[in-house]
Amino acid sequence: MFKNASRTTIAAVSIALAVVLFLSINLIAGVTLGSTRVDATEGRLYSVSDDTREVLTNLTDPIKLRLYLSTSLRDQNANVRAYSGRVVELLRTYQNLSGGNVDFELINPAPLSRDEEDAAAFNLYAETTGLDPGYFGLVGTNTTDGIEVIPFLDVGQESALEYQLTRMVSRLSKRELRNIGIVDGLGIMAINETQQQRWKVVDSLAEDFNVLQVPLDFTAIPEGYDAIVVVHPFALAPSGVYALEQYAMRGGNLVIFLDPQAEHSLVSPTNPNALANPDSYLSQLMTAWGVEMQNDLVVADPSLAIPIVVGGQQGAQQRTIDYLPWISLNRDTPGLFNPDDPVTAPLTGIMFESPGSLRQLPGATTTFTPLLVTTDTGGTITQEMAMARNPQQVLQNFRPSGPQVVAARITGRIRTAFPEGAPPLPEVPAGVEVTFLPAPELIRESAADVNIVVVADTDLLANELVENNLRYGPNNADFVTNAIESVTGGTTLSALRVRNPTIRTFDRLDAIEQAAQAAFEGDRQAKIAEFEDATRQLQELASRSPIGQIATLPADQREQAAQLQERRFELNREIRDIEAAQRAEIDAVENDLRIKNIVLVPAAVILLGILVAIWRRVRLANYLRRRAASAS
Amino acid sequence: MRVMLTIARREFVGYFITPLAYVFLVVFLVAAAVATFYFGDFLEIRQADLISFFTFHPFLLLVLMPAVGMRLWTEERRSGSIELLMTLPVTAWQAVLGKFLAAWAFAGICLLLTFPIVWTVNWLGTPDNGVIVAGYIGSFLMAGALLALTSCISALTKSQVIAFVISVVAGFILMAMGLPFVLDLFTGWAPEYIVDLIASFSFFTHFNELVSGIVAGSTIVFFVTLIGLLLLINRQIIELKKAG
């Protein structure tokens, strides 16, 4: 048959066949090799962790995951297109690993369609960049009316994607929720008399635990709790403290939130500018456990400080100023989160307001593992100063004293703080009918190692801090969940690390810059002070004139003003020179790098080219000479 | 195989005896570095990665690879040496592959000579070198695909200029397929899987995956089969021209 066909036809047919082959191979590869990939990143950013595998393989009941992704949104934005591809692929991987228990559906909620109504009903966030609302949210449901929603999958939260998805699946899976008891001295559970709503952090905990309240006058921890969470225990009776200790002695799990300055505690009924019970130390227990939250000291750190708005009253200019005791710990700054502990490993950011400083006491029998620390510029201020809440005053008086621990894990054997035995039960006023549980029998030393998490702040539980931080990924609420999970030794979810595409900076340039800053900063500050002083003197001189004009002053004062003016110009130039000197080294390094990169290799290539040309010419000349010689 | 490698070696050495190769090398290296430092704000962003560097590779390669490959077959055709080549005991496949490999190796040299930037970023901070290697793999594969395309087109014409211009345009189309404005042409009427298919044949889609550190099976298959397809077409064209 081919004999008669022309070569052109054969060529055309073979090319057409090759094209078809190419398309089909790639189509098949797209389907079958979808998740075959080598993850070349150091942190294995694109691989599913063992923890996720475990959650998925342990599923017993079906879960449906619906991804609402508007194609309009996806096609408008290259980032969303790339990220949605990754999300879809990860969800398909979940589906495959779940042994059929996860059913994944990709929905394009077209405008005015039934799907769009559903998306809106699930409270998915609609981004409106074009005419139509663009959805990119995930809804998970189980067979028992459980619903979990991620309103919008933000490209910026890619690092926490697996954590978010696995948490969703875990929360939807039918599992027995563990009981946690909350000893609530702060009001997070919404005490009836204040008519508050319970705090968001409790809502978040309720997704993973049965949250129960332990009355504040407890004398023993009843059976049935998997962990006790103590929040701001400012007024626990000795019998309550004893009960907590004996609970820990018997292997009970504790997470304790103390605070030297609980800014979200109740305001004093007599003085609206003061807090009724600002601090809680639990010092008797802490001392017995070899730990101390330093008395009357509040942690501050200029490197982590949150700016707040001040002024705006009585005509004063509004401005922002760093308030040192309010700190935001972010993964961008290395060394703040303990990377080896499951509580802190998955976090991306956490905020505190006026936390305390924890430290190990000398001669402690326990092991003290810091979970969250400030930077080297951390230090403390007095509780009194924190109470006054004057940012300017704090800035002026603060002296850094090194990293401060704001959360820690205590492990090992503990000894009792009550060697004399159980304290008496609280006295019951006449006419009130209360029956207390009998105090537990004294155990002097724990038989096994305890595992207790102590956090030196309660404000991190407040709604503002929990919500403020939300868009940065796992945060305050996750920290609390992780802390409780870590002491109960329960699910593997808290061990699911967030594989951040870790931010890597030019450490060397930063170091050079800091050194230059340090070398010249004192000088610069002195000049600035002198400049401000000269300015003030000038203003003062001008104020002596009735119309505020220096020109109207007597000659000697005019002379003085001219000198001051001259000095100001000089100082201004000197400050600029210092600033230029601070930049100089960095500029030199940067220029050096530019030259090395842009000029060095190309110059070498040109040189090589010239050498090759000369060599060839010489060889040709030699050859011609030899030929001429042999010819003659 | 031996014949093919001989051709490749001869062609490869041939690059370096003309000034042209040095000019290409210098232009590529200077352009890549200038783009990284001045347009990519490499030093200002202060991130220890090479995103500012790789971002410009598609555009640099889009212009420079056709420049490297445009004379692969046009010269042979213009000077008539193609007839001579084909009278030698050399198959069209060997010739096509040999020339392609030489050009690809030259592209590899271009990329290797950008090593100062890798040294620089490692000196400045601690980058993820796995991601950087993946980025280089991406650049090398894309260079290969563009060279195969140019080689194929250069076999169709005797003019280097025409070969260059058509190659740049065709390369641009292959790159742009994943970009929104191209997909918009299809989203209205074509079924979604067609749109996804078109997007999946974009250089950008695959290159970006590699630059972010993912060496996906489908990406490797895409580049390798695309190079294979283009070289096969190239061979058919040579066979036809030889006969004609």
Tab-separated table of C-alpha atoms in Angstrom, chain B residues 57-207:
chain	number	residue	atom	x	y	z
B	57	HIS	CA	14.744	32.369	31.964
B	58	PRO	CA	11.702	31.666	29.809
B	59	PHE	CA	12.094	35.024	28.070
B	60	LEU	CA	15.872	34.791	27.699
B	61	LEU	CA	15.663	31.279	26.346
B	62	LEU	CA	12.802	32.215	24.063
B	63	VAL	CA	15.083	34.664	22.252
B	64	LEU	CA	18.472	33.023	22.615
B	65	MET	CA	17.684	29.400	21.857
B	66	PRO	CA	16.276	30.220	18.394
B	67	ALA	CA	19.415	32.304	17.873
B	68	VAL	CA	21.579	29.313	18.732
B	69	GLY	CA	19.509	26.852	16.718
B	70	MET	CA	18.576	28.918	13.680
B	71	ARG	CA	21.608	27.866	11.672
B	72	LEU	CA	21.333	24.174	12.502
B	73	TRP	CA	19.815	23.279	9.117
B	74	THR	CA	19.503	26.573	7.235
B	75	GLU	CA	23.272	26.662	6.672
B	76	GLU	CA	23.330	23.099	5.409
B	77	ARG	CA	20.490	23.870	3.047
B	78	ARG	CA	21.794	27.199	1.829
B	79	SER	CA	25.286	25.907	1.101
B	80	GLY	CA	23.925	22.673	-0.267
B	81	SER	CA	26.012	20.679	2.170
B	82	ILE	CA	22.837	18.876	3.179
B	83	GLU	CA	23.105	16.808	-0.015
B	84	LEU	CA	26.696	15.994	0.829
B	85	LEU	CA	25.763	15.053	4.376
B	86	MET	CA	23.097	12.734	3.134
B	87	THR	CA	25.379	10.960	0.721
B	88	LEU	CA	27.557	10.005	3.659
B	89	PRO	CA	26.705	6.800	5.514
B	90	VAL	CA	24.657	8.794	7.992
B	91	THR	CA	20.928	8.413	8.561
B	92	ALA	CA	18.695	11.448	8.908
B	93	TRP	CA	18.023	10.447	12.518
B	94	GLN	CA	21.696	10.454	13.385
B	95	ALA	CA	22.174	13.840	11.797
B	96	VAL	CA	19.106	15.352	13.460
B	97	LEU	CA	19.913	13.960	16.906
B	98	GLY	CA	23.599	14.769	16.645
B	99	LYS	CA	22.986	18.393	15.765
B	100	PHE	CA	20.298	18.727	18.402
B	101	LEU	CA	22.475	17.242	21.124
B	102	ALA	CA	25.326	19.579	20.242
B	103	ALA	CA	23.038	22.593	20.502
B	104	TRP	CA	21.521	21.309	23.737
B	105	ALA	CA	24.969	20.747	25.211
B	106	PHE	CA	25.817	24.316	24.279
B	107	ALA	CA	22.677	25.461	26.122
B	108	GLY	CA	23.858	23.384	29.060
B	109	ILE	CA	27.188	25.221	29.026
B	110	CYS	CA	25.299	28.528	29.031
B	111	LEU	CA	23.374	27.458	32.118
B	112	LEU	CA	26.424	26.030	33.871
B	113	LEU	CA	28.278	29.295	33.439
B	114	THR	CA	25.634	31.054	35.527
B	115	PHE	CA	27.232	29.364	38.569
B	116	PRO	CA	28.253	32.659	40.225
B	117	ILE	CA	24.639	33.339	41.113
B	118	VAL	CA	24.384	29.989	42.911
B	119	TRP	CA	27.569	30.781	44.787
B	120	THR	CA	26.248	34.263	45.575
B	121	VAL	CA	22.955	33.096	47.034
B	122	ASN	CA	24.728	30.444	49.111
B	123	TRP	CA	27.178	33.036	50.368
B	124	LEU	CA	24.398	35.437	51.313
B	125	GLY	CA	22.104	32.984	53.051
B	126	THR	CA	21.083	29.348	53.226
B	127	PRO	CA	18.905	28.682	50.201
B	128	ASP	CA	17.093	25.436	49.448
B	129	ASN	CA	19.545	24.031	46.924
B	130	GLY	CA	17.173	21.213	45.970
B	131	VAL	CA	14.793	23.815	44.595
B	132	ILE	CA	17.644	25.497	42.733
B	133	VAL	CA	18.670	22.216	41.086
B	134	ALA	CA	15.041	21.645	40.075
B	135	GLY	CA	14.984	25.140	38.589
B	136	TYR	CA	18.066	24.391	36.506
B	137	ILE	CA	16.470	21.133	35.319
B	138	GLY	CA	13.446	23.187	34.267
B	139	SER	CA	15.577	25.687	32.370
B	140	PHE	CA	17.553	22.943	30.663
B	141	LEU	CA	14.421	21.063	29.583
B	142	MET	CA	12.810	24.231	28.295
B	143	ALA	CA	15.984	25.105	26.391
B	144	GLY	CA	15.891	21.616	24.858
B	145	ALA	CA	12.280	22.009	23.769
B	146	LEU	CA	12.976	25.416	22.224
B	147	LEU	CA	16.046	24.084	20.423
B	148	ALA	CA	14.124	21.100	19.047
B	149	LEU	CA	11.474	23.519	17.828
B	150	THR	CA	14.057	25.773	16.210
B	151	SER	CA	15.891	22.847	14.663
B	152	CYS	CA	12.635	21.652	13.156
B	153	ILE	CA	11.772	25.058	11.751
B	154	SER	CA	15.303	25.699	10.476
B	155	ALA	CA	14.959	22.616	8.309
B	156	LEU	CA	12.090	24.294	6.503
B	157	THR	CA	13.914	27.376	5.294
B	158	LYS	CA	17.201	28.539	3.887
B	159	SER	CA	17.037	31.850	5.723
B	160	GLN	CA	18.366	32.075	9.240
B	161	VAL	CA	16.323	35.200	9.887
B	162	ILE	CA	13.075	33.511	8.923
B	163	ALA	CA	13.968	30.459	11.005
B	164	PHE	CA	14.702	32.714	13.978
B	165	VAL	CA	11.521	34.779	13.738
B	166	ILE	CA	9.210	31.818	13.228
B	167	SER	CA	10.888	29.918	16.063
B	168	VAL	CA	10.455	32.811	18.473
B	169	VAL	CA	6.795	33.159	17.539
B	170	ALA	CA	6.116	29.422	17.797
B	171	GLY	CA	8.001	29.237	21.082
B	172	PHE	CA	6.011	32.148	22.420
B	173	ILE	CA	2.767	30.407	21.562
B	174	LEU	CA	3.887	27.265	23.372
B	175	MET	CA	4.787	29.325	26.413
B	176	ALA	CA	1.712	31.478	26.477
B	177	MET	CA	-0.789	28.624	26.313
B	178	GLY	CA	-1.229	28.604	30.079
B	179	LEU	CA	-1.687	32.355	30.411
B	180	PRO	CA	-5.148	33.737	31.124
B	181	PHE	CA	-5.492	35.759	27.935
B	182	VAL	CA	-4.954	32.675	25.781
B	183	LEU	CA	-7.252	30.497	27.856
B	184	ASP	CA	-9.897	33.206	27.658
B	185	LEU	CA	-10.117	32.548	23.936
B	186	PHE	CA	-11.339	29.049	24.742
B	187	THR	CA	-13.185	29.283	28.046
B	188	GLY	CA	-16.327	30.635	26.429
B	189	TRP	CA	-17.070	27.790	24.111
B	190	ALA	CA	-14.713	24.871	24.615
B	191	PRO	CA	-15.394	22.208	27.237
B	192	GLU	CA	-13.360	22.565	30.415
B	193	TYR	CA	-11.134	19.542	29.834
B	194	ILE	CA	-10.010	21.099	26.556
B	195	VAL	CA	-9.068	24.278	28.392
B	196	ASP	CA	-7.187	22.268	31.006
B	197	LEU	CA	-5.486	20.307	28.255
B	198	ILE	CA	-4.333	23.493	26.555
B	199	ALA	CA	-3.057	24.847	29.843
B	200	SER	CA	-1.206	21.603	30.485
B	201	PHE	CA	0.779	22.063	27.263
B	202	SER	CA	2.145	25.389	28.385
B	203	PHE	CA	5.858	25.701	29.059
B	204	PHE	CA	5.084	28.077	31.888
B	205	THR	CA	2.890	25.656	33.803
B	206	HIS	CA	5.603	23.004	33.811
B	207	PHE	CA	8.513	25.362	34.275
